[in-house]
XYZ file of C-alpha atoms in Angstrom:
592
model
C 27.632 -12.046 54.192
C 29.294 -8.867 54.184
C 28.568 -6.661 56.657
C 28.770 -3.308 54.681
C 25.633 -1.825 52.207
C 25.830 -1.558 48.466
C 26.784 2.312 47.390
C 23.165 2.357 45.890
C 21.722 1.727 49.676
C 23.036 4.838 51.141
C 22.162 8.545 51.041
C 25.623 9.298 49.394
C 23.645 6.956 46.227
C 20.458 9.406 46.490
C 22.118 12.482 46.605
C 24.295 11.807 43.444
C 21.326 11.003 41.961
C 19.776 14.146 42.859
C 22.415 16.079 41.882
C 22.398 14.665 38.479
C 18.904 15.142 37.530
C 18.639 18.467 38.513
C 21.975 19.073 36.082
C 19.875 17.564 33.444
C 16.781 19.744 34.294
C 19.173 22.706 34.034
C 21.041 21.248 30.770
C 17.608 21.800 29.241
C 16.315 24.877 30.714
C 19.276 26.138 29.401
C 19.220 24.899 25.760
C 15.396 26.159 25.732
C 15.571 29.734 26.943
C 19.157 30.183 24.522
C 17.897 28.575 21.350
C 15.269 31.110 20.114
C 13.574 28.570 18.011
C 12.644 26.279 21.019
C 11.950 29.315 22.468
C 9.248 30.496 20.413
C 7.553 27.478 19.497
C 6.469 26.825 22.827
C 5.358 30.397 23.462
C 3.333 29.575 20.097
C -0.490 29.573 21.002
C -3.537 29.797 18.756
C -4.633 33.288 18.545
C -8.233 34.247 18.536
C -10.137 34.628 15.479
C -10.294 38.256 15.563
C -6.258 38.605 16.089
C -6.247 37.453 12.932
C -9.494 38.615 10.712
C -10.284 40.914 8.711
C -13.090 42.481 10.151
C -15.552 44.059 7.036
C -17.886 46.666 7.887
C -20.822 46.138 6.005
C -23.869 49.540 5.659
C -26.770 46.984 5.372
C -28.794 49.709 3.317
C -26.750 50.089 0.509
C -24.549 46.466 -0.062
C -26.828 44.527 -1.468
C -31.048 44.178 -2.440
C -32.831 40.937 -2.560
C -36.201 42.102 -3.352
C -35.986 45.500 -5.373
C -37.444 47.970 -3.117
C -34.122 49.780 -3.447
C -32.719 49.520 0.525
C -29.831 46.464 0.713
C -31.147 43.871 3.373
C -30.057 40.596 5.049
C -30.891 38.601 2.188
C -28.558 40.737 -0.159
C -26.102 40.319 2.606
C -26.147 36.601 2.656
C -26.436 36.240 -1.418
C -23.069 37.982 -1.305
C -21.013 35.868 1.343
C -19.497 34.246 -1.381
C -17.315 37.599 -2.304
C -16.611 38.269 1.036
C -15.354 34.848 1.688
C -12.646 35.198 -1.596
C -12.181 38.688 -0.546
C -10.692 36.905 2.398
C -12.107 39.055 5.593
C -13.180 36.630 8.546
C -15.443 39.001 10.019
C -18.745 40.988 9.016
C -20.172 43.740 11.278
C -23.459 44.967 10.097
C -24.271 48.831 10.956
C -27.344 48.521 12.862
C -30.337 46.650 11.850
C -32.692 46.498 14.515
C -36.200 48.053 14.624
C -36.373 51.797 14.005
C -38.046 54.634 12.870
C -34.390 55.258 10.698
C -34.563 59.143 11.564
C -30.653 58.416 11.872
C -30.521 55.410 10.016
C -30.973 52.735 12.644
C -28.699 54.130 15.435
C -32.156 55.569 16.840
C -33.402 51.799 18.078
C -37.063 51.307 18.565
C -36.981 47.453 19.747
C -33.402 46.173 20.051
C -34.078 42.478 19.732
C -36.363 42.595 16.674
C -35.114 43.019 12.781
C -36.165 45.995 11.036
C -38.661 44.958 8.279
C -36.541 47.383 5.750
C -33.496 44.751 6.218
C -35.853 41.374 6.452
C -37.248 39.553 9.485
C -35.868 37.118 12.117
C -35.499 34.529 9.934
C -33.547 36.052 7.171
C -31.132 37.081 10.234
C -30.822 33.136 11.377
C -30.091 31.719 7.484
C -27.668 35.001 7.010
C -25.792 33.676 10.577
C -25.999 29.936 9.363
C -24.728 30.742 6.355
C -22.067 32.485 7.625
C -20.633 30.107 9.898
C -20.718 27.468 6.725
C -18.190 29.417 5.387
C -16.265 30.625 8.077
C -17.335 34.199 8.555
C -18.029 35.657 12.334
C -20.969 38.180 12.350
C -20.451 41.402 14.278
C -23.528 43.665 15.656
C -23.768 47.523 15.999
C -24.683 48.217 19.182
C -26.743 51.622 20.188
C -26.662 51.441 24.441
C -26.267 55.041 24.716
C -30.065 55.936 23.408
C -32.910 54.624 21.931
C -35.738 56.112 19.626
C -38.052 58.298 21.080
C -40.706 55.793 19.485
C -39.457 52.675 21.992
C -41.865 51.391 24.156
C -39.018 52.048 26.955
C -39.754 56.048 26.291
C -43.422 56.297 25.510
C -43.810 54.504 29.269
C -40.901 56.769 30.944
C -42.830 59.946 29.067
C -45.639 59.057 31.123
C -44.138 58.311 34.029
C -44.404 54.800 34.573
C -43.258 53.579 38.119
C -41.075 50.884 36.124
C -39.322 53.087 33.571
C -39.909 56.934 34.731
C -36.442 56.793 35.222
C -34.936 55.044 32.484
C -33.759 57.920 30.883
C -32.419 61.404 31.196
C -35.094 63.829 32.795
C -34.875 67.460 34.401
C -37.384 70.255 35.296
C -35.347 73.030 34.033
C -35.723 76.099 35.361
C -37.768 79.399 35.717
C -38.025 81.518 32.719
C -39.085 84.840 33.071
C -40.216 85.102 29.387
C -40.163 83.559 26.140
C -40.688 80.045 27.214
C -44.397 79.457 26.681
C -43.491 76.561 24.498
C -41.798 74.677 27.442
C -44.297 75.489 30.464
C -42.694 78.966 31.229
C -39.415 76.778 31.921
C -35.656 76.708 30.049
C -33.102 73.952 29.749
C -31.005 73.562 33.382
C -27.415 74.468 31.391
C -25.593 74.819 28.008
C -25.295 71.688 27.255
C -25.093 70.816 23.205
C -25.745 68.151 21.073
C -23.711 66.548 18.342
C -25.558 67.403 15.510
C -25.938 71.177 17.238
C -28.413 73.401 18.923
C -29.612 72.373 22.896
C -29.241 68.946 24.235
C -32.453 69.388 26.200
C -35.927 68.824 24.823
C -39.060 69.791 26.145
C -41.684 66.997 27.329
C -45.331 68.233 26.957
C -46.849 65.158 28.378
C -43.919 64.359 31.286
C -43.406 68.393 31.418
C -40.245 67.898 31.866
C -36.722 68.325 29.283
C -34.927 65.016 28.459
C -31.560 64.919 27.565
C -30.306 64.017 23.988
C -26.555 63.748 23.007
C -27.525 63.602 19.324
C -30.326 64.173 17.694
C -34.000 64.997 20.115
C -35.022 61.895 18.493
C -32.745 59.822 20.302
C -33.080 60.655 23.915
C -30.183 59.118 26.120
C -30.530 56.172 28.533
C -29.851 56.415 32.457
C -27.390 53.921 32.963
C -27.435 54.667 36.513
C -30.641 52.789 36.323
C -30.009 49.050 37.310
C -32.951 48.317 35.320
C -31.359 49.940 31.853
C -28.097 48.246 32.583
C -30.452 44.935 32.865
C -32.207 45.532 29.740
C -28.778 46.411 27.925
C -27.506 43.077 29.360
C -30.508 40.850 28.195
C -30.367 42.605 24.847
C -26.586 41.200 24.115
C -27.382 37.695 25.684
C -30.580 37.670 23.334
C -28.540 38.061 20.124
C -25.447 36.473 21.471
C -27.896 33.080 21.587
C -28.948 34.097 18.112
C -24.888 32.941 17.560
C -22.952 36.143 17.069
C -19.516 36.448 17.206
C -19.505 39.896 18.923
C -20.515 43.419 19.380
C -19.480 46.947 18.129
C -20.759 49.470 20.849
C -21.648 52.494 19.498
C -21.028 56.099 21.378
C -19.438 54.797 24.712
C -18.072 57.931 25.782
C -21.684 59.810 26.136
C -23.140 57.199 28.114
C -22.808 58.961 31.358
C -23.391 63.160 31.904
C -22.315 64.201 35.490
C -25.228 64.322 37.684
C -24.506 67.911 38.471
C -26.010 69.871 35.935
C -23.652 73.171 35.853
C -23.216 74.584 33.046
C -20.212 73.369 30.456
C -17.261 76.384 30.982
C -15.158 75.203 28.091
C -16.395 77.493 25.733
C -19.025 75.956 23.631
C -20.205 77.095 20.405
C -23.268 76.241 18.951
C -22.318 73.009 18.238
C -19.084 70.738 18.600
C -17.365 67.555 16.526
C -17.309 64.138 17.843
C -12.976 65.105 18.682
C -14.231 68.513 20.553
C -16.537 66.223 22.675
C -13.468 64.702 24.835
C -13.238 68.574 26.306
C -16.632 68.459 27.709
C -15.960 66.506 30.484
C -19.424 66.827 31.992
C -20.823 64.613 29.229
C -18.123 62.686 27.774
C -15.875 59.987 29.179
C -16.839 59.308 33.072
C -15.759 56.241 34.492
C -18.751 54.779 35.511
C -18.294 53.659 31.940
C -15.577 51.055 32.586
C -18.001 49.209 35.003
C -20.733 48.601 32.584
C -17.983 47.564 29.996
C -16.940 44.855 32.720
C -20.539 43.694 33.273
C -21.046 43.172 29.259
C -17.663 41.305 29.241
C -19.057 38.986 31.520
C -22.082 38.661 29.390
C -19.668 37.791 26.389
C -17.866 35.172 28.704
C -20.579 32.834 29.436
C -20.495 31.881 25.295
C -16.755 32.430 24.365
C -14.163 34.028 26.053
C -13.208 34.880 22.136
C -16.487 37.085 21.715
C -15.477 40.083 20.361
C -15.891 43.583 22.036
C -15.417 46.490 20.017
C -15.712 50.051 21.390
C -16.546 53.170 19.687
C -13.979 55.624 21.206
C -13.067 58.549 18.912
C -10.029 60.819 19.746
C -9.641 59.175 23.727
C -6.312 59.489 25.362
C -4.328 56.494 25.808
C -5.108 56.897 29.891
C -8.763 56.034 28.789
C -7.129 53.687 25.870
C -6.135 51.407 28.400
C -9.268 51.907 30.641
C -11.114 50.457 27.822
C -8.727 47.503 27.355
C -8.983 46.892 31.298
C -12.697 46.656 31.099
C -12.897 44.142 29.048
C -12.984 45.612 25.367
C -10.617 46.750 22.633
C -10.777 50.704 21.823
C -11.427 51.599 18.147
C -8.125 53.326 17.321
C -9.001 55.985 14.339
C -6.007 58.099 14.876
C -5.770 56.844 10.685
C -9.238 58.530 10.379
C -8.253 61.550 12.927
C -5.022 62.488 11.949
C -4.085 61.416 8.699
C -4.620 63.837 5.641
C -3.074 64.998 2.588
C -0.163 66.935 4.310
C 0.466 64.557 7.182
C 3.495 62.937 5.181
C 5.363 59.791 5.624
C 7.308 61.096 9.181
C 3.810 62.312 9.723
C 2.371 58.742 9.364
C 5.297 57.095 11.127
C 4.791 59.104 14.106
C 0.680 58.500 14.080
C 1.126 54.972 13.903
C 3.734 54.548 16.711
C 1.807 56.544 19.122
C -1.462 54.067 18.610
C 1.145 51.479 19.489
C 2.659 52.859 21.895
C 2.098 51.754 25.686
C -0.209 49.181 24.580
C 2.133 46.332 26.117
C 0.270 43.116 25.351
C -3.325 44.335 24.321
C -3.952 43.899 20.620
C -3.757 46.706 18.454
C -6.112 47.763 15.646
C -6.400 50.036 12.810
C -9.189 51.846 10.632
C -8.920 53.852 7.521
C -12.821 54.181 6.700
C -16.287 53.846 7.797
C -19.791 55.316 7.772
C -19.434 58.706 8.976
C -16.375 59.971 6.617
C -14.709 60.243 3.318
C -13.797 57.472 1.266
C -9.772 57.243 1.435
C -9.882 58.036 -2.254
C -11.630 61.180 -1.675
C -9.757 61.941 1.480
C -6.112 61.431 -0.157
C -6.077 60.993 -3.819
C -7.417 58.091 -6.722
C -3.774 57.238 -7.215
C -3.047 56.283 -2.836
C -6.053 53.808 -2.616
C -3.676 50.236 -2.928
C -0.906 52.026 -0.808
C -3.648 52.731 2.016
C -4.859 48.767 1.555
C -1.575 47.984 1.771
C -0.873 50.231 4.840
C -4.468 48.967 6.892
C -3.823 45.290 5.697
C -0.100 44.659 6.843
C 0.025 46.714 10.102
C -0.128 44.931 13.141
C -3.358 44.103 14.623
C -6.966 43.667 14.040
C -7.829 46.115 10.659
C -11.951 47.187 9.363
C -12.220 47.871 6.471
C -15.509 49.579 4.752
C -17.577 48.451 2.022
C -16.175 49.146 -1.079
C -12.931 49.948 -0.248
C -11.321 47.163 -1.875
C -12.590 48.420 -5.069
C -11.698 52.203 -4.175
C -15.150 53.377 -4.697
C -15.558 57.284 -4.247
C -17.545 59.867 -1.874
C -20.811 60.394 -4.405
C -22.437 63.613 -4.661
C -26.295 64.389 -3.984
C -27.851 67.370 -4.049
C -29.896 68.543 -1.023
C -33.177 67.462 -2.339
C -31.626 64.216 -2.533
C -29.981 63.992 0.790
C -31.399 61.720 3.152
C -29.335 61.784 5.839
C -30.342 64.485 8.840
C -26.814 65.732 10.311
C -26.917 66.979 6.386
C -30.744 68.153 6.400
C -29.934 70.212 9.756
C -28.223 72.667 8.004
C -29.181 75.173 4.787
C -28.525 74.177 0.875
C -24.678 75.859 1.245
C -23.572 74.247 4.165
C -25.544 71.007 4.023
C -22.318 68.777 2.272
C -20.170 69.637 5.226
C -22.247 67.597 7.815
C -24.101 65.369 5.693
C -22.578 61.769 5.576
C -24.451 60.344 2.133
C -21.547 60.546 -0.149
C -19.795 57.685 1.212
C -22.733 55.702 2.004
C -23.769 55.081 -1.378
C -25.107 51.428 -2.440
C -21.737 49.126 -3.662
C -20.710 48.795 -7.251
C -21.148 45.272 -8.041
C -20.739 45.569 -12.096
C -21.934 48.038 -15.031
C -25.515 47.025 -14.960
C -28.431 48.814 -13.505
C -27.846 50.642 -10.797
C -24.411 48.830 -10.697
C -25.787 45.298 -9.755
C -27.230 47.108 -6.383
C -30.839 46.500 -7.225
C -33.710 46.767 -10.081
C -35.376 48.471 -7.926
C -34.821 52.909 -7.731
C -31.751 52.980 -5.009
C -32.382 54.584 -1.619
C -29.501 56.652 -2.649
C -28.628 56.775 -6.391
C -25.159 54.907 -7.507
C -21.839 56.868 -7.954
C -21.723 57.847 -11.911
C -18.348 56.094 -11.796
C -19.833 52.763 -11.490
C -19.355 51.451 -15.242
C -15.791 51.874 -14.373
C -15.165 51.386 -11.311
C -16.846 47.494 -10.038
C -15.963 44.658 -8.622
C -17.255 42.758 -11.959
C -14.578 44.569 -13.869
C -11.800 44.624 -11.301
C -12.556 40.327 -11.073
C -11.244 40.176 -14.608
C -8.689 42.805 -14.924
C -5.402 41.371 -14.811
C -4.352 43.952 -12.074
C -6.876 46.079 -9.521
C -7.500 46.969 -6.611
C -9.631 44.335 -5.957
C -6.612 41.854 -6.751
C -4.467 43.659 -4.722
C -6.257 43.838 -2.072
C -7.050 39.725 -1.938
C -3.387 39.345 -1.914
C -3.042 41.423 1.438
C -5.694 39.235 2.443
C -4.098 36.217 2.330
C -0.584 37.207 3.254
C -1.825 38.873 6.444
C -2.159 34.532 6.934
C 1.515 34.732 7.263
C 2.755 34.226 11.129
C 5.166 37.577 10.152
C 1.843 39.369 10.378
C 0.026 37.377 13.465
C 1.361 39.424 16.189
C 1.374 43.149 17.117
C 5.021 44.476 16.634
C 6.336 46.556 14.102
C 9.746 47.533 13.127
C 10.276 51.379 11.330
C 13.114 50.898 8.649
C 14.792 54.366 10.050
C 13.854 56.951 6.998
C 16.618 58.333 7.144
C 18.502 55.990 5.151
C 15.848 56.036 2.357
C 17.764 58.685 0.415
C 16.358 61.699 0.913
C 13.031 60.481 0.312
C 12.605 60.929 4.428
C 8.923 62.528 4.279
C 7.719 60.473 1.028
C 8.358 57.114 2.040
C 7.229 54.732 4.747
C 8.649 52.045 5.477
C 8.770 48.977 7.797
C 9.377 45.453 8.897
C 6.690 42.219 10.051
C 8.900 39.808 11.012
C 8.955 36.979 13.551
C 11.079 33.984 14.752
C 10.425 30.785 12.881
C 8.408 32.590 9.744
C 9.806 34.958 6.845
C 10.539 38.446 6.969
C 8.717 41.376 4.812
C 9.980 44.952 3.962
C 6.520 46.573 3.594
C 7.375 50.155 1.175
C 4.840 52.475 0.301
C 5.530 55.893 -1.372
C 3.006 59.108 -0.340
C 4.585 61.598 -2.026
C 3.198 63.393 -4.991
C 6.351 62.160 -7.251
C 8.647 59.154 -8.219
C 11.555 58.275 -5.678
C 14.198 56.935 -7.678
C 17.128 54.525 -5.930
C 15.909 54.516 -2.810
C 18.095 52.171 -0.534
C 16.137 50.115 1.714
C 18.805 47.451 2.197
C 20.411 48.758 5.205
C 16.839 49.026 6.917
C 15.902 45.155 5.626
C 19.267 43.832 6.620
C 20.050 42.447 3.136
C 20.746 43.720 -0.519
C 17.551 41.478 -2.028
C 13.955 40.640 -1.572
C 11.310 39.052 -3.366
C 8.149 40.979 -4.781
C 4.994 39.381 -3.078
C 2.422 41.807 -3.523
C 3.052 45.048 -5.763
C 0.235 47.794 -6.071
C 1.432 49.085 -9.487
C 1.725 45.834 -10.986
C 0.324 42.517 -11.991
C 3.564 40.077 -12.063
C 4.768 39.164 -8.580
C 7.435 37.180 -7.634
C 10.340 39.706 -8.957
C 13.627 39.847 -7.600
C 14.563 43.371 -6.263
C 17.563 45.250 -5.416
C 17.354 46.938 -2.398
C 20.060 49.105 -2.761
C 17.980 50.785 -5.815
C 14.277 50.744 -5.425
C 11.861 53.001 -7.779
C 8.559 53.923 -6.397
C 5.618 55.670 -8.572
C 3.575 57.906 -6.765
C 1.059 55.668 -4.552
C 3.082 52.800 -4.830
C 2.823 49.877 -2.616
C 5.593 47.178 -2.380
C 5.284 43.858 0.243
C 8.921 42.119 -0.451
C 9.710 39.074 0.924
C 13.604 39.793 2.427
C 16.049 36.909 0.839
């Protein structure tokens, strides 16, 4: 027998070997990080229900009555999940329906795990989540952790100075007052500060004799979240509904949750009252970080039943340094800069530039958008009748998570009351001439269901009497029309479906090859490796644009019609070299 090994019995065998598999790793490596397509399907994950929702904010009071005392409740609510599921929104969030004495319409909160009995009762609230899931819905809460009701049991006990909760809100002695404060035991408020809805931010205690703080109205003292206890309570009160089985949690008024401890006077110049916007320059009461750390806490609330439980902060007008603050903790920052800054001379650049800045910086958190909700205009009052597809359009194929409001999708309108009719008190605060400034009624008024009594709201007399328009302008009528907004708006629906639209980059078709039509038109692309691309068009001005080239921007000379605001037949082929746009027309073409 020979004396020498077989090649394959030596190291020279094993390092060939070696050598060749790792070629073969690298073979493949290679193919995978050149060929996009590999590429992206393996960096292809499911995306969380809310990434790709609609998410449907819903004013309990006026949507929808079950029983005919004129207020919508949670029966109403569930009666109509049928429409919201063909609307095709994933997501409800209900304005706030917990107990309360409704002196601001539920955001003052007298028990926060207990239904109102003007919206139903526990059990209404458990079919109305049951239901929902059936058909695939998520169910969103309004959340008031800022202040309660001066009728909770939290600050009748704190009033009188229980050992448990004396502290669970915002107290101070004040100080001396030489004169003119017999009312307050010969004491005045310890500074300037103001509330929202205008005069003081301190009110006197008789029984505590003491002034409690108030960021809005006296009836809704603020919460000490520097209180363990309160952060507790705040804590229980999400796990409590979060076992109920909701999907998630809109937090109301985040950046007033903390006032600086030192109670110097506010130098920036106040008036005798300031806007939710003016608020970020009062940085004594707005915005402190001890914010971020509750945020984190509640996150890990949210955790223990989904990490995809959704956390939605209130955060009007914030930088993006406190943007990303938010994110950080745990929660994704309302973005209204389309509520801010949007109006009917911020133009197409105008818009461009609006909607860039929200994205800018924002890296890999998830983007959202807002056009409309329960403390402004409707967007038909705000821009025009004629814009109200083109803003659908604009809200439904941006990137990220949009809300709409009730009603939108039919364009209802602001509807006028008189002041003995208005109900709601940031309107009552102020005189018969300057009342419709503050009051927020008009675009609160019950849905328009069809051209029946009281529009299909209720039998019963409304809460708040139905626009006049309503015989016209219902989703009854807009079901059968062969085009409306309603129609329109269920085709954004379900394109938004589309993976072009599934992730949070946008491309600006550069306006300046739009043919002079540079502060009418906007313009842009949702694209993505693997799915089709769409040239979303939408023309703001006040006139026709005529042979406007978008072909350059799309990279090709013709598209498809998918979804078109103006009309009822889809499907048309278009030249993009010569596209005509009506005033407030909307185009979504699919790029051949």
């Amino acid at each position: 027998m020979s004396s020498k090994k077989k090649f394959c019995e030596t190291q020279k065998c094993l390092f060939v070997i070696l050598v060749a598999v790792a070629a073969a790793i690298a073979a493949i490596c290679v193919v995978t990080l050149t060929d996009e397509n590999l590429r992206e399907k393996r960096s292809l994950e499911p995306l969380p229900w809310w990434k790709t929702s609609i998410v449907y904010q819903i004013y309990p009071r006026s949507f929808q009555d079950s029983d005919n005392d004129g207020t919508g409740d949670l029966r109403g609510i569930k009666e109509r999940l049928g429409y919201l599921s063909d609307l095709g929104v994933g997501a409800v969030w209900l304005s706030p329906i917990f107990l309360s004495p409704m002196r601001d319409f539920g955001y003052d909160v007298r028990n926060y795990t207990d239904v109102d009995p003007l919206f139903g009762n526990m059990a209404d609230f458990e079919n109305l989540i049951s239901e929902a899931k059936d058909k695939n819905l998520r169910v969103i809460l309004d959340f008031v952790p800022n202040h309660t009701s001066n009728e909770s049991e939290w600050f009748y006990w704190s009033e009188r100075g229980h050992k448990k909760y004396k502290d669970y809100y915002v107290w101070n002695s004040g100080i001396e007052c030489a004169a003119g404060c017999d009312d307050t035991g010969g004491r005045r408020p310890p500074n300037n500060w103001l509330s929202v809805f205008g005069g003081s931010a301190w009110k006197w205690s008789g029984i505590r004799q003491k002034f409690y703080y108030h960021a809005f109205l006296d009836s809704q003292p603020d919460l000490n979240l520097r209180n363990k206890n309160v952060q507790t309570e705040l804590q229980d009160v999400l796990e409590f509904w979060l076992q109920k089985g909701v999907d998630g949690f809109r937090a109301d008024a985040l950046k007033f949750m903390f006032e600086s401890p030192n109670v110097t006077d506010d130098e920036t110049g106040l008036t005798d009252t300031f806007t939710w916007i003016e608020a970020d320059n009062h940085n004594l009461t707005t915005n402190l970080p001890e914010v971020y750390d509750i945020l984190k806490g509640w996150r890990a609330v949210l955790n223990k039943y989904g990490k995809d439980k959704f956390l939605i902060a209130e955060s009007y007008g914030i930088s993006h340094e406190i943007r990303d603050k938010y994110y950080e903790s745990g929660s994704i920052p309302f973005n209204f800069a389309l509520i801010q800054y949007l109006n009917k001379s911020c133009n197409a650049l105008c818009m461009r530039d609006v909607i860039q800045d929200s994205l800018g910086g924002l890296n890999s958190n998830w983007p959202n958008f807002v056009l409309g909700n329960h403390d402004n205009s409707r967007v038909a009052n705000r821009f025009g009748p004629e814009t109200i597809d083109a803003f659908n359009m604009l809200l439904l194929t941006l990137p990220g998570t949009p809300t709409s409001y009730y009603g939108e999708e039919i364009g209802m309108r602001d509807t006028f009351y008189t002041y003995r009719e208005t109900k709601d008190t940031a309107g009552l605060n102020y005189n018969e001439t300057q009342y419709m400034e503050h009051s927020r009624d008009p675009e609160r008024s019950p849905m328009q269901w069809d051209d029946g009594l009281n529009a299909g709201f209720s039998n019963g007399t409304p809460w708040l009497h139905v626009n006049h328009n309503y015989q016209l302008i219902n989703v009854k009528a807009q079901k059968l029309a062969d085009r409306s907004h309603l129609k329109v708006y269920q085709q954004l629906a379900k394109l938004r479906q589309d993976p072009a639209f599934t992730h949070n980059s946008v491309q600006f078709v550069n306006i300046s090859d739009v043919g002079g039509n540079d502060k009418t038109i906007l313009a842009y692309i949702r694209a993505q490796i693997n799915s089709d691309k769409y040239l979303v068009v939408m023309n703001f001005g006040h006139q026709y644009a005529n042979n406007v080239d978008l072909s350059k921007g799309a990279g090709s000379e013709n598209g498809m019609v998918v979804v078109n605001a103006m009309s009822a037949y889809q499907k048309e082929m278009i030249d993009l070299k010569s596209v005509t746009l009506s005033r407030g027309q909307g185009l979504v073409i699919k790029v051949m």
